[in-house]
Coordinates of C-alpha atoms in Angstrom, one line a residue:
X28 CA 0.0 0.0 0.0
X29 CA 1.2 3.3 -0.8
X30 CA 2.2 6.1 2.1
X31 CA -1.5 6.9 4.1
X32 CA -0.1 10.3 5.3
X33 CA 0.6 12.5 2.2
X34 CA -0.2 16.3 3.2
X35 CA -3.5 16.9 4.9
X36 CA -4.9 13.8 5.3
X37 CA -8.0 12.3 6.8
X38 CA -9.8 8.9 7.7
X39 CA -13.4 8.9 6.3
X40 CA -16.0 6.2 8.3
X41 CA -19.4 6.0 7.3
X42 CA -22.5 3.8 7.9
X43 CA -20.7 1.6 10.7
X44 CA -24.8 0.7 11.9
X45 CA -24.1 -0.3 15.2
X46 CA -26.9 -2.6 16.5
X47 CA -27.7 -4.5 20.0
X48 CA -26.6 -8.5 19.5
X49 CA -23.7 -7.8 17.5
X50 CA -20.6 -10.9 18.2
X51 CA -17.9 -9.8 19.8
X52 CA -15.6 -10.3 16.5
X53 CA -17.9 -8.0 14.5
X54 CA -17.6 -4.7 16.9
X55 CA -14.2 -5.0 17.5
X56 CA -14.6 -3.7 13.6
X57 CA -14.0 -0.5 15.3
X58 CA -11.2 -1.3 17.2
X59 CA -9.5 -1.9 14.1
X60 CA -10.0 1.1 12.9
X61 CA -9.2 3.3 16.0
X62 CA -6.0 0.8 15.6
X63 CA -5.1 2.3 11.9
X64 CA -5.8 5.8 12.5
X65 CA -3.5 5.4 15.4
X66 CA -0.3 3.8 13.9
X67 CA -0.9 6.1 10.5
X68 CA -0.9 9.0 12.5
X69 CA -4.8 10.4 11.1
X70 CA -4.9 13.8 12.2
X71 CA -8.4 14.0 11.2
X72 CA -11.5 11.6 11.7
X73 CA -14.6 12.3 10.1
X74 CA -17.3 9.9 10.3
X75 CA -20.2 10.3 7.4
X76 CA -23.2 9.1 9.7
X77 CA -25.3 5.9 10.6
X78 CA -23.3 5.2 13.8
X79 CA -26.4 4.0 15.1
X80 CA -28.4 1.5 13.5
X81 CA -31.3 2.2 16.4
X82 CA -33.4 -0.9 15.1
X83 CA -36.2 -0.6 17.7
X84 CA -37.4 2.7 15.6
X85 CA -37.0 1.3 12.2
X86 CA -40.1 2.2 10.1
X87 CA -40.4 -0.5 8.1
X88 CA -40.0 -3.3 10.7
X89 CA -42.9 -5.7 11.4
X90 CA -44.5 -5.6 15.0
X91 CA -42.9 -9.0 15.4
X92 CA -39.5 -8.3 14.5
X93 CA -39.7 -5.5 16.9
X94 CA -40.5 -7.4 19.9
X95 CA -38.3 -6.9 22.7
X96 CA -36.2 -4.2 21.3
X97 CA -35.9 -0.8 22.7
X98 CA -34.4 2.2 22.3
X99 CA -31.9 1.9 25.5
X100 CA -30.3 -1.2 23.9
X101 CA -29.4 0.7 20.3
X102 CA -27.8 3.2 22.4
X103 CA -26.0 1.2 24.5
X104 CA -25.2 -1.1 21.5
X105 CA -23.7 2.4 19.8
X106 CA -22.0 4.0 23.2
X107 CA -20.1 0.3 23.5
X108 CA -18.7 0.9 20.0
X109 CA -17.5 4.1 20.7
X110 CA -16.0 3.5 23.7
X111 CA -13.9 0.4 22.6
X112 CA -12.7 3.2 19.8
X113 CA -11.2 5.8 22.5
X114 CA -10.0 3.3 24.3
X115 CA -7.6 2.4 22.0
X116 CA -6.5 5.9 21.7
X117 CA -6.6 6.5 25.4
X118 CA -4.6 3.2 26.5
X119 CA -1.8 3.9 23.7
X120 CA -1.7 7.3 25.1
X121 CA -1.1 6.4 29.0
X122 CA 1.2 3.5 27.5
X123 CA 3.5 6.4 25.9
X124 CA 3.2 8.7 29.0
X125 CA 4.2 5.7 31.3
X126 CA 6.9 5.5 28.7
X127 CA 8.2 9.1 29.0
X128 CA 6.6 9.8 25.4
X129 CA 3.8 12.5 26.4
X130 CA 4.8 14.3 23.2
X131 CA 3.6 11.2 21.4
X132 CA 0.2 11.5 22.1
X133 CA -2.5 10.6 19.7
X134 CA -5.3 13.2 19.4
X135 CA -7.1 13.4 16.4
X136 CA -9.6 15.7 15.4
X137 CA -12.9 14.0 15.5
X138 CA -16.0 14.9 13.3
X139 CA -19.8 13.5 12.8
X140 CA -21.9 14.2 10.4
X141 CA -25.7 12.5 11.8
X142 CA -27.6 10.2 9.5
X143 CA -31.0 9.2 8.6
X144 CA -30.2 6.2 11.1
X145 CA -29.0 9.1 13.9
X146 CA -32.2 10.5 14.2
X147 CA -34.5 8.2 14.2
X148 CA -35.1 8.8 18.4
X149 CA -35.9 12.6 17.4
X150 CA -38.5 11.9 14.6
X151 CA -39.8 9.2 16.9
X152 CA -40.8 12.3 19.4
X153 CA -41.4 14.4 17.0
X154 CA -44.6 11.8 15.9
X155 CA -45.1 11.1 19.4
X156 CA -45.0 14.0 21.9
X157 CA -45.7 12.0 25.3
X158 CA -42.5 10.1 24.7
X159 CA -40.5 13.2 23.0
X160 CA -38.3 13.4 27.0
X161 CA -37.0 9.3 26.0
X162 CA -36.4 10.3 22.6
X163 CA -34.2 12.8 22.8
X164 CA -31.3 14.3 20.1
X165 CA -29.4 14.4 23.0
X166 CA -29.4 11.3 23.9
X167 CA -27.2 10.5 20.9
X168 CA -25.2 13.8 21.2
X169 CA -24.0 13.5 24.2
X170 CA -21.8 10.2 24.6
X171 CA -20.2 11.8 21.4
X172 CA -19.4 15.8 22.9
X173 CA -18.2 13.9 25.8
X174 CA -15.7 12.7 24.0
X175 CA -14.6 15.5 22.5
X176 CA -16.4 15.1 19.0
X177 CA -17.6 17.9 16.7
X178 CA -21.1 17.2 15.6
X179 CA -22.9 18.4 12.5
X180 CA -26.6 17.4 12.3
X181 CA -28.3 15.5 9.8
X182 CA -28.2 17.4 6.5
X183 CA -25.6 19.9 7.6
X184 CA -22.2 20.4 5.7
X185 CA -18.6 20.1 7.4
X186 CA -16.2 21.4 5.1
X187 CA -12.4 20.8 4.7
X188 CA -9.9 21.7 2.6
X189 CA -12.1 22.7 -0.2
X190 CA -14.0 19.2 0.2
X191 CA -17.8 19.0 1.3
X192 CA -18.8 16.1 3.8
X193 CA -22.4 14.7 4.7
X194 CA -24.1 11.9 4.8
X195 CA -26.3 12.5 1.8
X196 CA -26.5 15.2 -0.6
X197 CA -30.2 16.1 -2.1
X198 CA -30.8 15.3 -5.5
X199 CA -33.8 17.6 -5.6
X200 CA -36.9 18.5 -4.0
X201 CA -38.2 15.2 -3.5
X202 CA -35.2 14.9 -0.6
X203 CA -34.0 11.9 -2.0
X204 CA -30.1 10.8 -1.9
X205 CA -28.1 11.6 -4.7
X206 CA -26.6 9.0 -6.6
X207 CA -22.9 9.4 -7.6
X208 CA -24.2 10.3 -11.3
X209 CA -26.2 13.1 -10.4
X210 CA -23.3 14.4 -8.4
X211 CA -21.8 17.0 -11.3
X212 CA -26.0 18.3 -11.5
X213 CA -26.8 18.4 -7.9
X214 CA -24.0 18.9 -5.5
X215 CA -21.9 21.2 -7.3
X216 CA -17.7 21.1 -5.9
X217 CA -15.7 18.4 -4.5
X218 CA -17.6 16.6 -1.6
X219 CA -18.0 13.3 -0.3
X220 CA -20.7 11.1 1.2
X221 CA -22.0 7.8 2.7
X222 CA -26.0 6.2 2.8
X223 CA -25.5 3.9 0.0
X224 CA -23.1 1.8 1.4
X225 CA -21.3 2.0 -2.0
X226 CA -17.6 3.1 -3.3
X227 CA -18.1 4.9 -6.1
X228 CA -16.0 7.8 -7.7
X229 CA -16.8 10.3 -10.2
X230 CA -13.7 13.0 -11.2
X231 CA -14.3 16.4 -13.4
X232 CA -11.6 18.7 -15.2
X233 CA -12.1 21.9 -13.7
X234 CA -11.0 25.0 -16.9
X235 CA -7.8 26.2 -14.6
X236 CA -5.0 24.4 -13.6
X237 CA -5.0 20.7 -13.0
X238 CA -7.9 21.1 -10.5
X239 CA -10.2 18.8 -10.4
X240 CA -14.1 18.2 -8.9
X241 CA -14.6 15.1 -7.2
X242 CA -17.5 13.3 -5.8
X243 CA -16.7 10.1 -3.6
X244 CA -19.5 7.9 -2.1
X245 CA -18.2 6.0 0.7
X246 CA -18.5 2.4 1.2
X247 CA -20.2 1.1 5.0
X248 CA -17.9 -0.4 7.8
X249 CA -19.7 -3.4 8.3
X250 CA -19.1 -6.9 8.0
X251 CA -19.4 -8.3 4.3
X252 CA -22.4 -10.7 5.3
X253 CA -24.7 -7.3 6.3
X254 CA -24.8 -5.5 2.6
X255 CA -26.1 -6.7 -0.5
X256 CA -24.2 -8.2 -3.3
X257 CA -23.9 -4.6 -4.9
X258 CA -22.3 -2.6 -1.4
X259 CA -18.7 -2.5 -0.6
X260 CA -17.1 -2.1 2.8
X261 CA -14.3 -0.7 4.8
X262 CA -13.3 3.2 4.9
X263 CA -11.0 6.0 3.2
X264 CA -8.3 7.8 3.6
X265 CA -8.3 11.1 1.5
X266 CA -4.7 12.1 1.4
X267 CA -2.9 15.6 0.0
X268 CA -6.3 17.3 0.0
X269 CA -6.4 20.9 -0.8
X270 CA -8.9 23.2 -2.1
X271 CA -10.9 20.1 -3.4
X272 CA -8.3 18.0 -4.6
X273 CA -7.5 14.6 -3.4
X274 CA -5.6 11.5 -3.2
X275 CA -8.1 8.7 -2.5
X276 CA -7.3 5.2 -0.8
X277 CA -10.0 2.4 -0.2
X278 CA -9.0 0.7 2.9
X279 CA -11.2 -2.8 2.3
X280 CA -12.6 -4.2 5.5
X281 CA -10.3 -7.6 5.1
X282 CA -7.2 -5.7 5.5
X283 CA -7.9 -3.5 8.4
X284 CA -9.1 -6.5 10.4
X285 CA -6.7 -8.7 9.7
X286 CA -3.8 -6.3 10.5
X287 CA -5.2 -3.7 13.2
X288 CA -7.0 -5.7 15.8
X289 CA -4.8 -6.7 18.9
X290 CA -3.1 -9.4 18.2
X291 CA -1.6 -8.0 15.3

């Protein structure tokens, strides 16, 4: 694999869909991950959205396959996962403190952009006023600000280095997400997205220069078994970004978990 740190670079997540019942060998997903950011040095996290999968509000879910599911086992379910990923962080950092290595500490940035998935507790008070105090925004906000996250809500834009981030972008008025060939129509400059669970990259000659426009869809960090036979998996690492432009690595789910978890 070529060098992961080129200029500014950055470790894209999206659509992890943490759930209650997951095995123990499929959230450790996330441990792997904390694992690689770690060792490459990623100065900047930015997670596209659907950290929560928060099945006990899914709409189209029969009354039987909701039975028994609530809402304080997706968040716990999600809280677990992101606790196992600072954990990493924090335990390498007191393990290079111990070591007289304090300068070596690893502190990335750390960015969410909500989903669709993320806010399913706040539409489900928003349709249902008497519970609107157990289904609270907060609820999922929190665990993250604790942690020292920046949060964007659903359908807001971080921006860096010249490059848009969300977890969808609008493909008109109907709300709908845009697919990767209605990017150069609908979303305009360089950005980059999850929701489809699918790697896809589109590139445009911009008139000046060697600049470029390009529009990445980001593939889902879940196990291989949980997407259809047309989704990818795993995460990227946009590398030498500046005012739009990019260097683009697909790191597949295979590799990060069978090099970053612990015994590795």
């Amino acid at each position: 694999m070529k060098p992961i740190i080129i200029g500014e670079t950055a470790a894209i997540l999206a659509d992890p869909h943490f759930r209650p019942g997951e095995q123990f060998g499929e959230i450790i997903r996330i441990e792997a991950f904390a694992r690689f950011c770690q060792k490459n040095r990623i100065p900047i996290i930015i997670c596209l959205g659907d950290w929560f999968d928060f099945p006990s509000l899914a709409d189209y879910s029969s009354a039987k396959s909701l039975e028994g599911k609530t809402i304080r086992q997706d968040l716990d379910a999600g809280l677990l996962a992101l606790k196992l990923m600072e954990k990493v962080w924090s335990d390498y950092n007191a393990k290079e403190r111990r070591a007289g290595r304090s300068y070596n500490q690893y502190r990335p940035r750390k960015v969410l952009c909500k989903g669709n998935h993320d806010i399913r507790p706040k539409k489900e008070g928003e349709r249902n006023p008497k519970t609107s105090g157990d289904y609270n925004e907060r609820y999922v906000d929190q665990d993250f600000l604790d942690f020292g996250w920046e949060i964007y809500q659903f359908g807001q834009i971080f921006k860096w280095q010249g490059i848009r981030f969300s977890h969808y972008f609008e493909s008109g008025s109907m709300g709908k997400a845009c697919s990767i060939t209605q990017a150069s129509k609908n979303i305009g400059r360089s950005a980059v997205w999850g929701h489809t669970h699918k790697f896809e990259m589109l590139r445009r000659q911009v008139a000046k220069d060697d600049e470029k426009d390009i529009w990445v869809s980001a593939p889902a960090f879940m196990p291989t078994w949980r997407l259809r036979k047309d989704q990818d998996n795993g995460f990227l690492v946009l590398s030498d970004a500046e005012e739009g432009n990019f260097s683009l690595n697909h790191i597949s789910y295979d590799y990060v978990m069978n090099n970053y978890l612990p015994q590795n």
